[in-house]
PDB file of C-alpha atoms in Angstrom:
ATOM      1  CA  MET A   1      55.738 -57.785  58.243  1.00 49.00           C
ATOM      2  CA  GLY A   2      54.883 -55.202  55.607  1.00 57.00           C
ATOM      3  CA  VAL A   3      55.486 -54.932  51.895  1.00 61.00           C
ATOM      4  CA  THR A   4      59.003 -54.307  50.633  1.00 65.00           C
ATOM      5  CA  SER A   5      60.007 -50.736  49.869  1.00 76.00           C
ATOM      6  CA  ARG A   6      60.673 -51.787  46.268  1.00 77.00           C
ATOM      7  CA  TYR A   7      57.101 -52.928  45.838  1.00 80.00           C
ATOM      8  CA  GLN A   8      55.674 -49.787  47.396  1.00 86.00           C
ATOM      9  CA  GLN A   9      57.867 -47.636  45.156  1.00 90.00           C
ATOM     10  CA  ALA A  10      56.616 -49.577  42.144  1.00 90.00           C
ATOM     11  CA  TRP A  11      53.013 -48.711  43.001  1.00 91.00           C
ATOM     12  CA  GLU A  12      53.869 -45.091  43.695  1.00 94.00           C
ATOM     13  CA  GLY A  13      55.521 -44.891  40.297  1.00 94.00           C
ATOM     14  CA  PHE A  14      52.569 -46.531  38.582  1.00 93.00           C
ATOM     15  CA  TRP A  15      49.944 -44.241  40.096  1.00 94.00           C
ATOM     16  CA  GLY A  16      52.166 -41.195  39.791  1.00 94.00           C
ATOM     17  CA  GLU A  17      52.399 -41.704  36.023  1.00 94.00           C
ATOM     18  CA  ALA A  18      48.953 -43.133  35.245  1.00 92.00           C
ATOM     19  CA  PRO A  19      46.730 -40.902  33.070  1.00 90.00           C
ATOM     20  CA  PRO A  20      43.996 -39.167  35.069  1.00 88.00           C
ATOM     21  CA  GLU A  21      41.113 -39.954  32.724  1.00 90.00           C
ATOM     22  CA  ALA A  22      38.463 -42.449  33.795  1.00 88.00           C
ATOM     23  CA  GLY A  23      39.168 -45.886  32.388  1.00 90.00           C
ATOM     24  CA  ALA A  24      42.793 -45.122  31.528  1.00 92.00           C
ATOM     25  CA  VAL A  25      44.037 -47.823  33.939  1.00 94.00           C
ATOM     26  CA  LEU A  26      43.603 -51.473  32.939  1.00 93.00           C
ATOM     27  CA  TRP A  27      41.310 -52.421  35.834  1.00 93.00           C
ATOM     28  CA  ASP A  28      39.424 -49.103  36.148  1.00 94.00           C
ATOM     29  CA  SER A  29      36.195 -50.505  34.718  1.00 95.00           C
ATOM     30  CA  GLU A  30      32.843 -48.839  35.173  1.00 95.00           C
ATOM     31  CA  PRO A  31      31.306 -49.715  38.573  1.00 96.00           C
ATOM     32  CA  ALA A  32      28.156 -51.058  36.916  1.00 95.00           C
ATOM     33  CA  LEU A  33      30.335 -53.737  35.320  1.00 94.00           C
ATOM     34  CA  THR A  34      32.492 -54.304  38.382  1.00 96.00           C
ATOM     35  CA  ALA A  35      31.461 -53.502  41.972  1.00 97.00           C
ATOM     36  CA  GLY A  36      27.810 -53.519  40.906  1.00 97.00           C
ATOM     37  CA  ARG A  37      28.045 -57.118  39.751  1.00 96.00           C
ATOM     38  CA  HIS A  38      30.039 -58.067  42.820  1.00 98.00           C
ATOM     39  CA  LEU A  39      27.496 -56.547  45.217  1.00 97.00           C
ATOM     40  CA  ALA A  40      24.776 -58.759  43.801  1.00 97.00           C
ATOM     41  CA  LEU A  41      26.880 -61.725  44.951  1.00 97.00           C
ATOM     42  CA  PHE A  42      28.048 -60.190  48.240  1.00 98.00           C
ATOM     43  CA  GLU A  43      24.923 -58.620  49.726  1.00 97.00           C
ATOM     44  CA  PRO A  44      22.976 -61.853  50.379  1.00 97.00           C
ATOM     45  CA  TYR A  45      25.726 -62.892  52.819  1.00 98.00           C
ATOM     46  CA  LEU A  46      25.945 -59.639  54.765  1.00 97.00           C
ATOM     47  CA  THR A  47      24.594 -60.319  58.228  1.00 96.00           C
ATOM     48  CA  ALA A  48      25.401 -56.756  59.329  1.00 97.00           C
ATOM     49  CA  PRO A  49      25.120 -54.463  56.269  1.00 96.00           C
ATOM     50  CA  GLY A  50      25.219 -51.389  58.496  1.00 97.00           C
ATOM     51  CA  LEU A  51      28.859 -51.979  59.408  1.00 98.00           C
ATOM     52  CA  PRO A  52      31.510 -49.749  57.828  1.00 98.00           C
ATOM     53  CA  LEU A  53      32.802 -51.117  54.535  1.00 98.00           C
ATOM     54  CA  VAL A  54      36.514 -51.070  53.686  1.00 98.00           C
ATOM     55  CA  ASP A  55      37.500 -51.090  50.014  1.00 98.00           C
ATOM     56  CA  LEU A  56      40.915 -52.700  50.363  1.00 98.00           C
ATOM     57  CA  GLY A  57      43.216 -51.752  47.488  1.00 96.00           C
ATOM     58  CA  CYS A  58      40.965 -48.885  46.395  1.00 97.00           C
ATOM     59  CA  GLY A  59      43.339 -47.408  43.802  1.00 96.00           C
ATOM     60  CA  ASN A  60      41.880 -44.202  42.384  1.00 96.00           C
ATOM     61  CA  GLY A  61      38.570 -44.776  44.169  1.00 97.00           C
ATOM     62  CA  THR A  62      36.237 -45.481  41.244  1.00 97.00           C
ATOM     63  CA  GLN A  63      34.613 -48.485  42.919  1.00 98.00           C
ATOM     64  CA  THR A  64      34.820 -46.879  46.367  1.00 98.00           C
ATOM     65  CA  ARG A  65      32.594 -43.983  45.342  1.00 97.00           C
ATOM     66  CA  PHE A  66      30.037 -46.430  43.945  1.00 97.00           C
ATOM     67  CA  LEU A  67      30.064 -48.397  47.199  1.00 98.00           C
ATOM     68  CA  ALA A  68      29.677 -45.181  49.209  1.00 97.00           C
ATOM     69  CA  ASP A  69      26.229 -44.710  47.653  1.00 96.00           C
ATOM     70  CA  ARG A  70      25.150 -48.045  49.098  1.00 95.00           C
ATOM     71  CA  PHE A  71      26.703 -48.287  52.562  1.00 96.00           C
ATOM     72  CA  PRO A  72      26.545 -45.824  55.463  1.00 95.00           C
ATOM     73  CA  ARG A  73      30.320 -45.449  55.822  1.00 98.00           C
ATOM     74  CA  VAL A  74      32.942 -46.473  53.262  1.00 98.00           C
ATOM     75  CA  LEU A  75      36.701 -46.214  53.649  1.00 98.00           C
ATOM     76  CA  GLY A  76      39.070 -46.807  50.742  1.00 98.00           C
ATOM     77  CA  VAL A  77      42.609 -47.835  51.659  1.00 98.00           C
ATOM     78  CA  ASP A  78      45.610 -48.350  49.428  1.00 97.00           C
ATOM     79  CA  LEU A  79      49.336 -48.945  49.739  1.00 94.00           C
ATOM     80  CA  SER A  80      50.103 -46.048  47.392  1.00 95.00           C
ATOM     81  CA  ALA A  81      49.940 -42.455  48.598  1.00 96.00           C
ATOM     82  CA  ALA A  82      49.653 -41.363  44.958  1.00 96.00           C
ATOM     83  CA  ALA A  83      46.577 -43.567  44.513  1.00 97.00           C
ATOM     84  CA  VAL A  84      44.988 -42.182  47.680  1.00 98.00           C
ATOM     85  CA  ALA A  85      45.644 -38.619  46.507  1.00 97.00           C
ATOM     86  CA  ARG A  86      43.893 -39.405  43.225  1.00 96.00           C
ATOM     87  CA  ALA A  87      40.975 -41.001  45.036  1.00 97.00           C
ATOM     88  CA  ARG A  88      40.499 -37.930  47.210  1.00 97.00           C
ATOM     89  CA  ALA A  89      40.777 -35.587  44.248  1.00 96.00           C
ATOM     90  CA  GLY A  90      38.150 -37.630  42.416  1.00 95.00           C
ATOM     91  CA  ASP A  91      35.725 -37.368  45.326  1.00 96.00           C
ATOM     92  CA  PRO A  92      35.223 -33.626  45.931  1.00 95.00           C
ATOM     93  CA  ALA A  93      31.842 -34.289  47.534  1.00 94.00           C
ATOM     94  CA  GLY A  94      33.485 -36.464  50.194  1.00 95.00           C
ATOM     95  CA  GLN A  95      31.290 -39.505  49.557  1.00 94.00           C
ATOM     96  CA  ALA A  96      33.977 -41.793  50.970  1.00 98.00           C
ATOM     97  CA  GLU A  97      37.061 -41.602  53.175  1.00 98.00           C
ATOM     98  CA  PHE A  98      40.509 -42.518  51.908  1.00 98.00           C
ATOM     99  CA  ARG A  99      43.793 -43.252  53.592  1.00 97.00           C
ATOM    100  CA  GLN A 100      47.146 -44.915  52.934  1.00 97.00           C
ATOM    101  CA  LEU A 101      47.623 -48.290  54.574  1.00 95.00           C
ATOM    102  CA  ASP A 102      49.884 -51.325  54.212  1.00 94.00           C
ATOM    103  CA  ALA A 103      47.422 -54.225  54.273  1.00 93.00           C
ATOM    104  CA  ALA A 104      50.249 -56.765  54.590  1.00 91.00           C
ATOM    105  CA  GLU A 105      51.131 -55.249  57.964  1.00 92.00           C
ATOM    106  CA  ARG A 106      48.641 -56.857  60.318  1.00 89.00           C
ATOM    107  CA  SER A 107      49.182 -54.299  63.058  1.00 92.00           C
ATOM    108  CA  GLU A 108      47.863 -51.569  60.756  1.00 95.00           C
ATOM    109  CA  LEU A 109      44.654 -53.497  60.123  1.00 95.00           C
ATOM    110  CA  GLU A 110      44.315 -54.301  63.812  1.00 94.00           C
ATOM    111  CA  GLN A 111      44.594 -50.590  64.549  1.00 96.00           C
ATOM    112  CA  LEU A 112      41.922 -49.884  61.951  1.00 97.00           C
ATOM    113  CA  HIS A 113      39.681 -52.486  63.588  1.00 97.00           C
ATOM    114  CA  ALA A 114      40.248 -50.837  66.962  1.00 97.00           C
ATOM    115  CA  GLU A 115      39.019 -47.593  65.383  1.00 97.00           C
ATOM    116  CA  LEU A 116      36.067 -48.892  63.361  1.00 98.00           C
ATOM    117  CA  GLY A 117      35.118 -52.158  65.031  1.00 98.00           C
ATOM    118  CA  ASP A 118      34.012 -55.050  62.823  1.00 98.00           C
ATOM    119  CA  VAL A 119      33.756 -54.107  59.148  1.00 98.00           C
ATOM    120  CA  ASN A 120      32.753 -55.610  55.835  1.00 98.00           C
ATOM    121  CA  VAL A 121      35.585 -55.806  53.303  1.00 98.00           C
ATOM    122  CA  TYR A 122      35.554 -55.513  49.519  1.00 98.00           C
ATOM    123  CA  MET A 123      38.786 -56.560  47.778  1.00 98.00           C
ATOM    124  CA  ARG A 124      39.310 -56.789  44.047  1.00 96.00           C
ATOM    125  CA  GLY A 125      42.496 -58.176  42.579  1.00 91.00           C
ATOM    126  CA  VAL A 126      44.814 -57.433  45.498  1.00 93.00           C
ATOM    127  CA  LEU A 127      45.982 -60.924  46.428  1.00 93.00           C
ATOM    128  CA  HIS A 128      47.360 -61.758  42.991  1.00 90.00           C
ATOM    129  CA  GLN A 129      49.263 -58.454  42.985  1.00 87.00           C
ATOM    130  CA  CYS A 130      50.951 -59.293  46.292  1.00 86.00           C
ATOM    131  CA  GLU A 131      54.384 -60.797  46.559  1.00 85.00           C
ATOM    132  CA  PRO A 132      54.123 -64.421  47.737  1.00 88.00           C
ATOM    133  CA  ALA A 133      55.337 -63.725  51.270  1.00 89.00           C
ATOM    134  CA  ASP A 134      52.628 -61.082  51.757  1.00 91.00           C
ATOM    135  CA  ARG A 135      49.618 -63.198  50.778  1.00 93.00           C
ATOM    136  CA  GLN A 136      48.913 -64.964  54.069  1.00 95.00           C
ATOM    137  CA  PRO A 137      49.599 -61.826  56.160  1.00 94.00           C
ATOM    138  CA  LEU A 138      47.099 -59.993  53.958  1.00 95.00           C
ATOM    139  CA  LEU A 139      44.384 -62.543  54.696  1.00 96.00           C
ATOM    140  CA  ASP A 140      45.307 -62.610  58.393  1.00 96.00           C
ATOM    141  CA  GLY A 141      44.800 -58.855  58.488  1.00 96.00           C
ATOM    142  CA  ILE A 142      41.453 -59.116  56.733  1.00 97.00           C
ATOM    143  CA  ALA A 143      40.361 -61.663  59.340  1.00 97.00           C
ATOM    144  CA  ALA A 144      41.260 -59.145  62.025  1.00 96.00           C
ATOM    145  CA  LEU A 145      39.228 -56.469  60.235  1.00 97.00           C
ATOM    146  CA  VAL A 146      36.004 -58.424  59.789  1.00 98.00           C
ATOM    147  CA  GLY A 147      36.027 -59.591  63.386  1.00 97.00           C
ATOM    148  CA  GLU A 148      32.986 -61.602  64.421  1.00 97.00           C
ATOM    149  CA  ARG A 149      30.238 -59.900  62.420  1.00 98.00           C
ATOM    150  CA  GLY A 150      31.850 -58.696  59.198  1.00 98.00           C
ATOM    151  CA  ARG A 151      32.089 -60.421  55.855  1.00 98.00           C
ATOM    152  CA  ALA A 152      34.767 -60.200  53.184  1.00 98.00           C
ATOM    153  CA  PHE A 153      34.240 -60.353  49.430  1.00 98.00           C
ATOM    154  CA  ALA A 154      37.310 -61.073  47.336  1.00 97.00           C
ATOM    155  CA  VAL A 155      37.598 -61.459  43.588  1.00 96.00           C
ATOM    156  CA  GLU A 156      40.926 -62.588  42.141  1.00 95.00           C
ATOM    157  CA  LEU A 157      42.260 -63.582  38.760  1.00 93.00           C
ATOM    158  CA  ALA A 158      41.886 -67.297  38.142  1.00 94.00           C
ATOM    159  CA  GLU A 159      44.737 -69.521  37.041  1.00 91.00           C
ATOM    160  CA  ALA A 160      43.235 -69.431  33.567  1.00 92.00           C
ATOM    161  CA  ALA A 161      43.967 -65.687  33.377  1.00 91.00           C
ATOM    162  CA  GLY A 162      47.696 -66.393  33.215  1.00 86.00           C
ATOM    163  CA  PRO A 163      47.737 -67.653  29.621  1.00 88.00           C
ATOM    164  CA  VAL A 164      45.487 -64.753  28.555  1.00 88.00           C
ATOM    165  CA  LEU A 165      47.831 -62.166  30.061  1.00 86.00           C
ATOM    166  CA  ARG A 166      50.903 -63.856  28.638  1.00 85.00           C
ATOM    167  CA  GLY A 167      49.293 -63.937  25.229  1.00 85.00           C
ATOM    168  CA  LEU A 168      48.591 -60.213  25.432  1.00 83.00           C
ATOM    169  CA  ALA A 169      52.099 -59.420  26.651  1.00 81.00           C
ATOM    170  CA  GLU A 170      53.796 -61.521  23.996  1.00 84.00           C
ATOM    171  CA  GLY A 171      51.759 -60.319  21.051  1.00 76.00           C
ATOM    172  CA  ALA A 172      53.475 -59.065  17.931  1.00 76.00           C
ATOM    173  CA  GLY A 173      53.074 -55.450  18.982  1.00 76.00           C
ATOM    174  CA  GLY A 174      53.998 -56.059  22.607  1.00 80.00           C
ATOM    175  CA  PRO A 175      51.645 -55.544  25.547  1.00 85.00           C
ATOM    176  CA  PRO A 176      48.573 -53.409  24.797  1.00 85.00           C
ATOM    177  CA  PRO A 177      48.751 -49.773  25.988  1.00 89.00           C
ATOM    178  CA  LYS A 178      46.974 -50.261  29.316  1.00 90.00           C
ATOM    179  CA  LEU A 179      48.816 -53.443  30.241  1.00 89.00           C
ATOM    180  CA  ALA A 180      52.283 -52.177  29.334  1.00 88.00           C
ATOM    181  CA  PRO A 181      52.621 -49.762  32.321  1.00 89.00           C
ATOM    182  CA  VAL A 182      51.802 -52.571  34.750  1.00 87.00           C
ATOM    183  CA  PHE A 183      54.739 -54.613  33.506  1.00 84.00           C
ATOM    184  CA  ALA A 184      56.952 -51.550  33.108  1.00 88.00           C
ATOM    185  CA  HIS A 185      56.633 -50.700  36.809  1.00 89.00           C
ATOM    186  CA  GLY A 186      57.390 -54.242  37.947  1.00 83.00           C
ATOM    187  CA  ILE A 187      53.928 -54.997  39.304  1.00 81.00           C
ATOM    188  CA  ALA A 188      52.919 -57.612  36.776  1.00 71.00           C
ATOM    189  CA  PRO A 189      50.123 -59.802  38.133  1.00 71.00           C
ATOM    190  CA  GLY A 190      51.432 -62.842  39.947  1.00 71.00           C
ATOM    191  CA  GLU A 191      49.835 -66.233  39.542  1.00 79.00           C
ATOM    192  CA  VAL A 192      47.968 -67.605  42.542  1.00 90.00           C
ATOM    193  CA  ALA A 193      46.584 -71.126  42.267  1.00 91.00           C
ATOM    194  CA  ASP A 194      42.803 -71.216  42.530  1.00 92.00           C
ATOM    195  CA  ALA A 195      42.933 -73.650  45.454  1.00 92.00           C
ATOM    196  CA  ASP A 196      45.454 -71.476  47.301  1.00 94.00           C
ATOM    197  CA  VAL A 197      43.052 -68.550  47.644  1.00 94.00           C
ATOM    198  CA  ALA A 198      40.589 -70.555  49.760  1.00 93.00           C
ATOM    199  CA  ALA A 199      43.526 -72.084  51.652  1.00 95.00           C
ATOM    200  CA  PHE A 200      44.775 -68.618  52.651  1.00 97.00           C
ATOM    201  CA  VAL A 201      41.263 -67.761  53.829  1.00 97.00           C
ATOM    202  CA  ARG A 202      40.939 -70.895  55.953  1.00 96.00           C
ATOM    203  CA  GLU A 203      44.417 -70.443  57.433  1.00 97.00           C
ATOM    204  CA  ALA A 204      43.315 -66.991  58.544  1.00 97.00           C
ATOM    205  CA  GLY A 205      40.495 -68.595  60.534  1.00 98.00           C
ATOM    206  CA  LEU A 206      37.664 -67.653  58.184  1.00 98.00           C
ATOM    207  CA  THR A 207      34.975 -69.778  56.575  1.00 98.00           C
ATOM    208  CA  VAL A 208      34.168 -69.597  52.872  1.00 98.00           C
ATOM    209  CA  PHE A 209      30.391 -69.171  52.595  1.00 98.00           C
ATOM    210  CA  ALA A 210      30.120 -68.955  48.814  1.00 98.00           C
ATOM    211  CA  ASN A 211      32.346 -68.899  45.771  1.00 97.00           C
ATOM    212  CA  GLY A 212      32.124 -68.943  42.008  1.00 97.00           C
ATOM    213  CA  GLU A 213      33.478 -67.711  38.706  1.00 96.00           C
ATOM    214  CA  LEU A 214      32.882 -64.342  37.057  1.00 94.00           C
ATOM    215  CA  PRO A 215      34.808 -62.739  34.181  1.00 93.00           C
ATOM    216  CA  LEU A 216      36.742 -59.653  35.262  1.00 91.00           C
ATOM    217  CA  LEU A 217      36.271 -56.940  32.685  1.00 91.00           C
ATOM    218  CA  THR A 218      39.237 -54.726  31.846  1.00 93.00           C
ATOM    219  CA  THR A 219      39.223 -51.354  30.098  1.00 94.00           C
ATOM    220  CA  GLU A 220      41.438 -52.728  27.311  1.00 92.00           C
ATOM    221  CA  ARG A 221      39.921 -53.738  23.992  1.00 89.00           C
ATOM    222  CA  ALA A 222      40.837 -56.393  21.485  1.00 84.00           C
ATOM    223  CA  ALA A 223      41.467 -55.669  17.819  1.00 81.00           C
ATOM    224  CA  ASP A 224      37.784 -56.265  17.049  1.00 86.00           C
ATOM    225  CA  GLY A 225      36.761 -53.663  19.637  1.00 87.00           C
ATOM    226  CA  SER A 226      35.441 -56.121  22.206  1.00 89.00           C
ATOM    227  CA  ARG A 227      36.287 -55.662  25.883  1.00 91.00           C
ATOM    228  CA  ILE A 228      39.080 -57.964  27.075  1.00 91.00           C
ATOM    229  CA  GLU A 229      37.843 -60.194  29.902  1.00 93.00           C
ATOM    230  CA  LEU A 230      40.038 -62.091  32.340  1.00 93.00           C
ATOM    231  CA  PRO A 231      38.857 -65.283  34.057  1.00 94.00           C
ATOM    232  CA  SER A 232      38.391 -64.669  37.766  1.00 95.00           C
ATOM    233  CA  ARG A 233      37.034 -66.336  40.871  1.00 96.00           C
ATOM    234  CA  TRP A 234      35.181 -64.764  43.775  1.00 97.00           C
ATOM    235  CA  LEU A 235      34.385 -65.791  47.329  1.00 98.00           C
ATOM    236  CA  VAL A 236      32.579 -64.540  50.407  1.00 98.00           C
ATOM    237  CA  ALA A 237      34.140 -65.332  53.785  1.00 98.00           C
ATOM    238  CA  GLY A 238      33.720 -64.573  57.458  1.00 98.00           C
ATOM    239  CA  ARG A 239      33.485 -66.220  60.841  1.00 97.00           C
ATOM    240  CA  SER A 240      30.742 -68.781  61.152  1.00 87.00           C
TER     241      SER A 240
END
């Protein structure tokens, strides 16, 4: 079971039209404010930090390149070929590897595991962007990727982010400039109940080792110039 062609086309359209400048996409925050903060939570639970690390849903590769400075081998994967092309173009030094992959198709992740062996996984905001039918297959595939030794770090929008996003979208001037393209391409963030995230993880056969809350910084700014933050929750999981 993979993603629908409509959904893949939506992502291709989004990345094909997104401005190339750093920070032009809503979630393209500086790594020091994003993956850097996440690593401080993730690294204490890595029992095998030398494993390859897969940045699942890498987009244009901003966070992937940061991670490639800290792990021996980093692979960024994304559903969108346009996103992967941008990630490669933004990494002329070849710090990381990038490839297109449908993470909701378990066989593709099993094939990747056959190639790389157990891996550590970094995933930011992918589950809440999935269509409902793809959420459990996504976690099942991640379980196949981490195998026995790997660990997965996932950070997802919390339920409390829903009212914030709706408030932004329904403002007098309409959605702010960096949020508007997300809605325009039909990939508006879905709402996943906080309890459901851990339930998907457990159903996939993984154990949650740690979890918590951490605001997810966007690149959009409020009228007063402050950075818009979205409530989010993170967890670390693997096989015990």
